[in-house]
CSV table of C-alpha atoms and ligand atoms in Angstrom, one decimal:
chain,number,residue,atom,x,y,z
I,1326,MET,CA,-127.7,20.2,209.3
I,1327,THR,CA,-124.5,20.9,207.5
I,1328,LEU,CA,-121.5,18.6,207.4
I,1329,LYS,CA,-119.2,20.9,209.2
I,1330,PRO,CA,-120.6,20.7,212.8
I,1331,LEU,CA,-120.8,16.9,212.4
I,1332,LEU,CA,-117.1,16.7,211.4
I,1333,THR,CA,-116.3,18.8,214.4
I,1334,ILE,CA,-118.1,16.4,216.7
I,1335,PHE,CA,-116.3,13.5,215.1
I,1336,THR,CA,-113.0,15.2,215.4
I,1337,ALA,CA,-113.6,16.0,219.1
I,1338,ALA,CA,-114.7,12.4,219.8
I,1339,PHE,CA,-111.6,11.1,218.0
I,1340,LEU,CA,-109.3,13.4,220.0
I,1341,ALA,CA,-111.0,12.4,223.2
I,1342,VAL,CA,-110.4,8.7,222.5
I,1343,GLY,CA,-106.9,9.4,221.5
I,1344,LEU,CA,-106.2,11.3,224.7
I,1345,TYR,CA,-107.8,8.8,227.0
I,1346,SER,CA,-106.6,5.5,225.5
I,1347,PRO,CA,-103.0,5.7,227.0
I,1348,VAL,CA,-104.7,6.1,230.4
I,1349,LEU,CA,-106.9,3.1,229.7
I,1350,PHE,CA,-104.0,1.0,228.6
I,1351,ALA,CA,-101.9,2.0,231.6
I,1352,HIS,CA,-104.6,0.7,233.9
I,1353,ALA,CA,-105.2,-2.6,232.0
I,1354,GLU,CA,-103.3,-5.0,234.3
I,1355,HIS,CA,-103.5,-7.9,232.0
I,1356,GLN,CA,-104.7,-8.9,228.6
I,1357,HIS,CA,-107.2,-11.7,228.3
I,1358,ASP,CA,-107.6,-13.6,225.1
I,1359,PRO,CA,-111.2,-14.7,225.1
I,1360,ALA,CA,-110.2,-18.0,223.5
I,1361,SER,CA,-107.8,-18.7,226.4
I,1362,ASN,CA,-108.5,-19.4,230.1
I,1363,ILE,CA,-105.1,-18.2,231.1
I,1364,VAL,CA,-104.5,-14.7,232.5
I,1365,VAL,CA,-101.1,-13.3,233.1
I,1366,SER,CA,-100.6,-10.2,235.1
I,1367,HIS,CA,-97.9,-8.2,237.0
I,1368,ALA,CA,-95.2,-9.2,234.5
I,1369,GLN,CA,-91.9,-7.5,235.2
I,1370,VAL,CA,-88.3,-8.0,234.3
I,1371,ARG,CA,-85.4,-6.6,236.3
I,1372,GLY,CA,-82.9,-4.5,234.3
I,1373,PHE,CA,-79.6,-6.3,234.0
I,1374,LEU,CA,-77.2,-5.5,236.8
I,1375,PRO,CA,-73.7,-4.3,235.7
I,1376,GLY,CA,-71.6,-7.2,234.4
I,1377,SER,CA,-74.4,-9.7,234.8
I,1378,GLN,CA,-75.2,-12.2,232.0
I,1379,SER,CA,-78.7,-12.9,233.2
I,1380,SER,CA,-81.7,-11.3,234.9
I,1381,VAL,CA,-84.9,-12.4,236.4
I,1382,GLY,CA,-88.6,-11.9,235.7
I,1383,TYR,CA,-91.8,-12.4,237.8
I,1384,LEU,CA,-95.5,-12.6,236.9
I,1385,THR,CA,-98.8,-14.0,238.1
I,1386,LEU,CA,-100.5,-16.8,236.1
I,1387,VAL,CA,-104.1,-17.8,236.6
I,1388,ASN,CA,-105.8,-20.7,234.9
I,1389,HIS,CA,-109.5,-20.0,234.9
I,1390,GLY,CA,-110.2,-23.1,232.9
I,1391,ASP,CA,-111.6,-26.5,234.1
I,1392,ALA,CA,-108.6,-28.3,232.7
I,1393,ALA,CA,-104.9,-28.2,233.6
I,1394,VAL,CA,-102.6,-26.4,231.2
I,1395,THR,CA,-98.9,-26.9,230.7
I,1396,LEU,CA,-96.5,-24.0,230.1
I,1397,THR,CA,-93.7,-25.1,227.8
I,1398,LYS,CA,-91.9,-21.9,226.8
I,1399,ALA,CA,-91.6,-18.2,227.3
I,1400,SER,CA,-90.2,-15.5,225.0
I,1401,LEU,CA,-89.5,-11.8,225.6
I,1402,GLU,CA,-89.1,-9.1,223.0
I,1403,GLY,CA,-85.5,-8.0,222.8
I,1404,LEU,CA,-84.1,-10.9,224.7
I,1405,GLY,CA,-82.2,-13.8,223.0
I,1406,ARG,CA,-83.3,-16.4,225.5
I,1407,VAL,CA,-85.8,-16.9,228.3
I,1408,GLU,CA,-86.0,-19.9,230.6
I,1409,VAL,CA,-88.6,-20.9,233.2
I,1410,HIS,CA,-86.8,-21.8,236.5
I,1411,GLU,CA,-87.7,-23.1,239.9
I,1412,HIS,CA,-85.9,-23.0,243.2
I,1413,GLN,CA,-85.4,-26.2,245.1
I,1414,HIS,CA,-83.8,-27.0,248.4
I,1415,VAL,CA,-81.0,-29.5,247.8
I,1416,ASN,CA,-79.0,-30.7,250.8
I,1417,GLY,CA,-79.8,-27.5,252.6
I,1418,MET,CA,-78.8,-25.3,249.7
I,1419,MET,CA,-81.1,-23.3,247.4
I,1420,LYS,CA,-80.6,-24.3,243.9
I,1421,MET,CA,-82.4,-23.3,240.8
I,1422,GLN,CA,-83.1,-25.4,237.8
I,1423,LYS,CA,-84.7,-25.1,234.4
I,1424,VAL,CA,-88.3,-26.3,234.0
I,1425,ASP,CA,-89.4,-27.6,230.6
I,1426,MET,CA,-93.0,-28.3,231.5
I,1427,LEU,CA,-94.9,-26.5,234.2
I,1428,GLU,CA,-98.4,-27.6,234.9
I,1429,ILE,CA,-101.0,-25.1,236.2
I,1430,LYS,CA,-104.0,-27.0,237.5
I,1431,ALA,CA,-107.6,-26.0,236.8
I,1432,HIS,CA,-108.5,-22.7,238.6
I,1433,GLN,CA,-105.0,-22.5,240.1
I,1434,GLN,CA,-103.0,-19.3,240.5
I,1435,LEU,CA,-99.2,-19.6,240.2
I,1436,ASP,CA,-97.0,-16.8,241.4
I,1437,PHE,CA,-93.6,-16.4,239.8
I,1438,LYS,CA,-91.8,-14.8,242.7
I,1439,PRO,CA,-88.4,-14.7,244.5
I,1440,GLY,CA,-87.5,-18.1,245.9
I,1441,SER,CA,-90.0,-19.9,243.7
I,1442,TYR,CA,-90.8,-20.0,240.0
I,1443,HIS,CA,-89.2,-17.3,238.0
I,1444,LEU,CA,-88.1,-16.4,234.4
I,1445,MET,CA,-84.4,-16.2,233.7
I,1446,VAL,CA,-83.6,-13.9,230.8
I,1447,PHE,CA,-80.4,-13.8,228.8
I,1448,GLU,CA,-78.8,-12.1,225.8
I,1449,PRO,CA,-80.4,-8.7,225.7
I,1450,LYS,CA,-80.1,-7.3,222.1
I,1451,GLU,CA,-79.9,-3.8,223.6
I,1452,PRO,CA,-79.6,-2.7,227.3
I,1453,LEU,CA,-83.0,-2.7,229.0
I,1454,LYS,CA,-84.2,0.6,230.3
I,1455,ILE,CA,-86.2,1.0,233.5
I,1456,GLY,CA,-89.8,1.7,232.6
I,1457,GLN,CA,-89.6,0.1,229.2
I,1458,GLU,CA,-92.4,-2.4,228.2
I,1459,LEU,CA,-91.5,-5.6,226.5
I,1460,LYS,CA,-93.9,-8.1,224.9
I,1461,LEU,CA,-93.9,-11.3,226.8
I,1462,THR,CA,-95.3,-14.5,225.2
I,1463,LEU,CA,-96.1,-17.7,227.1
I,1464,TYR,CA,-96.6,-20.9,225.1
I,1465,PHE,CA,-98.7,-23.8,226.3
I,1466,SER,CA,-98.8,-27.4,225.2
I,1467,ASN,CA,-102.4,-27.1,224.0
I,1468,GLY,CA,-101.3,-24.5,221.4
I,1469,ASP,CA,-102.4,-21.5,223.4
I,1470,ARG,CA,-100.2,-18.4,223.4
I,1471,VAL,CA,-100.8,-15.7,225.9
I,1472,PHE,CA,-99.3,-12.3,225.5
I,1473,THR,CA,-98.7,-9.6,228.0
I,1474,GLN,CA,-96.5,-6.5,228.5
I,1475,ALA,CA,-93.7,-7.0,231.0
I,1476,THR,CA,-92.3,-3.8,232.6
I,1477,VAL,CA,-88.6,-3.4,233.1
I,1478,VAL,CA,-88.0,-2.5,236.7
I,1479,SER,CA,-85.0,-1.7,239.0
I,1480,LEU,CA,-83.8,-4.1,241.6
I,1481,GLU,CA,-85.2,-1.9,244.4
I,1482,SER,CA,-88.7,-1.4,242.9
I,1483,GLN,CA,-88.9,-5.1,241.9
I,1484,VAL,CA,-88.7,-6.3,245.5
I,1485,GLU,CA,-91.4,-3.8,246.6
I,1486,GLN,CA,-93.8,-4.5,243.7
I,1487,VAL,CA,-93.6,-8.3,244.0
I,1488,SER,CA,-94.5,-8.1,247.7
I,1489,GLN,CA,-97.4,-5.8,246.9
I,1490,SER,CA,-98.8,-7.9,244.1
I,1491,GLN,CA,-98.5,-11.1,246.2
I,1492,GLN,CA,-100.5,-9.4,249.0
I,1493,HIS,CA,-103.1,-8.2,246.6
I,1494,HIS,CA,-103.6,-11.7,245.2
I,1495,THR,CA,-104.1,-13.5,248.5
I,1496,HIS,CA,-107.7,-12.2,248.3
I,1497,HIS,CA,-108.2,-13.5,244.8
Y,722,CU,CU1,-83.1,-19.0,237.7
């Protein structure tokens, strides 16, 4: 057997992987670090509305471990500041406040969604574009860091996607 047909096979295999990998990545809903029991999925950030100083992000967090974990910080590529917020009813009014420590119990799923926990993002270094993917990092008190890609979405599609992902996860 000569070398040439072999090389052709390798080239073909290489091309096939190259062609298919974007498809595979597009379908990977979350990344799971084997050392971590925390899975983040459906991360999305709304593009900044005109004149707005802040925007909002949602995601789903699942703690598959047998111990509670505490989220202490979040950061997002291209954004100067990210805060974890919650909504609370205070004297009949919805108010939101910053959360410095957010505990996720063993085997608990926590949805960041409208009217509940959410990310507030500030200080974009460049205008966010719809469809853009930004690296999101979540920091936990045990030293774990969980990475995922957050998709920049429009206000209209955000509302739609959040309701779909919440439905999907009720069977989880
Ligand atoms: Cu907020």
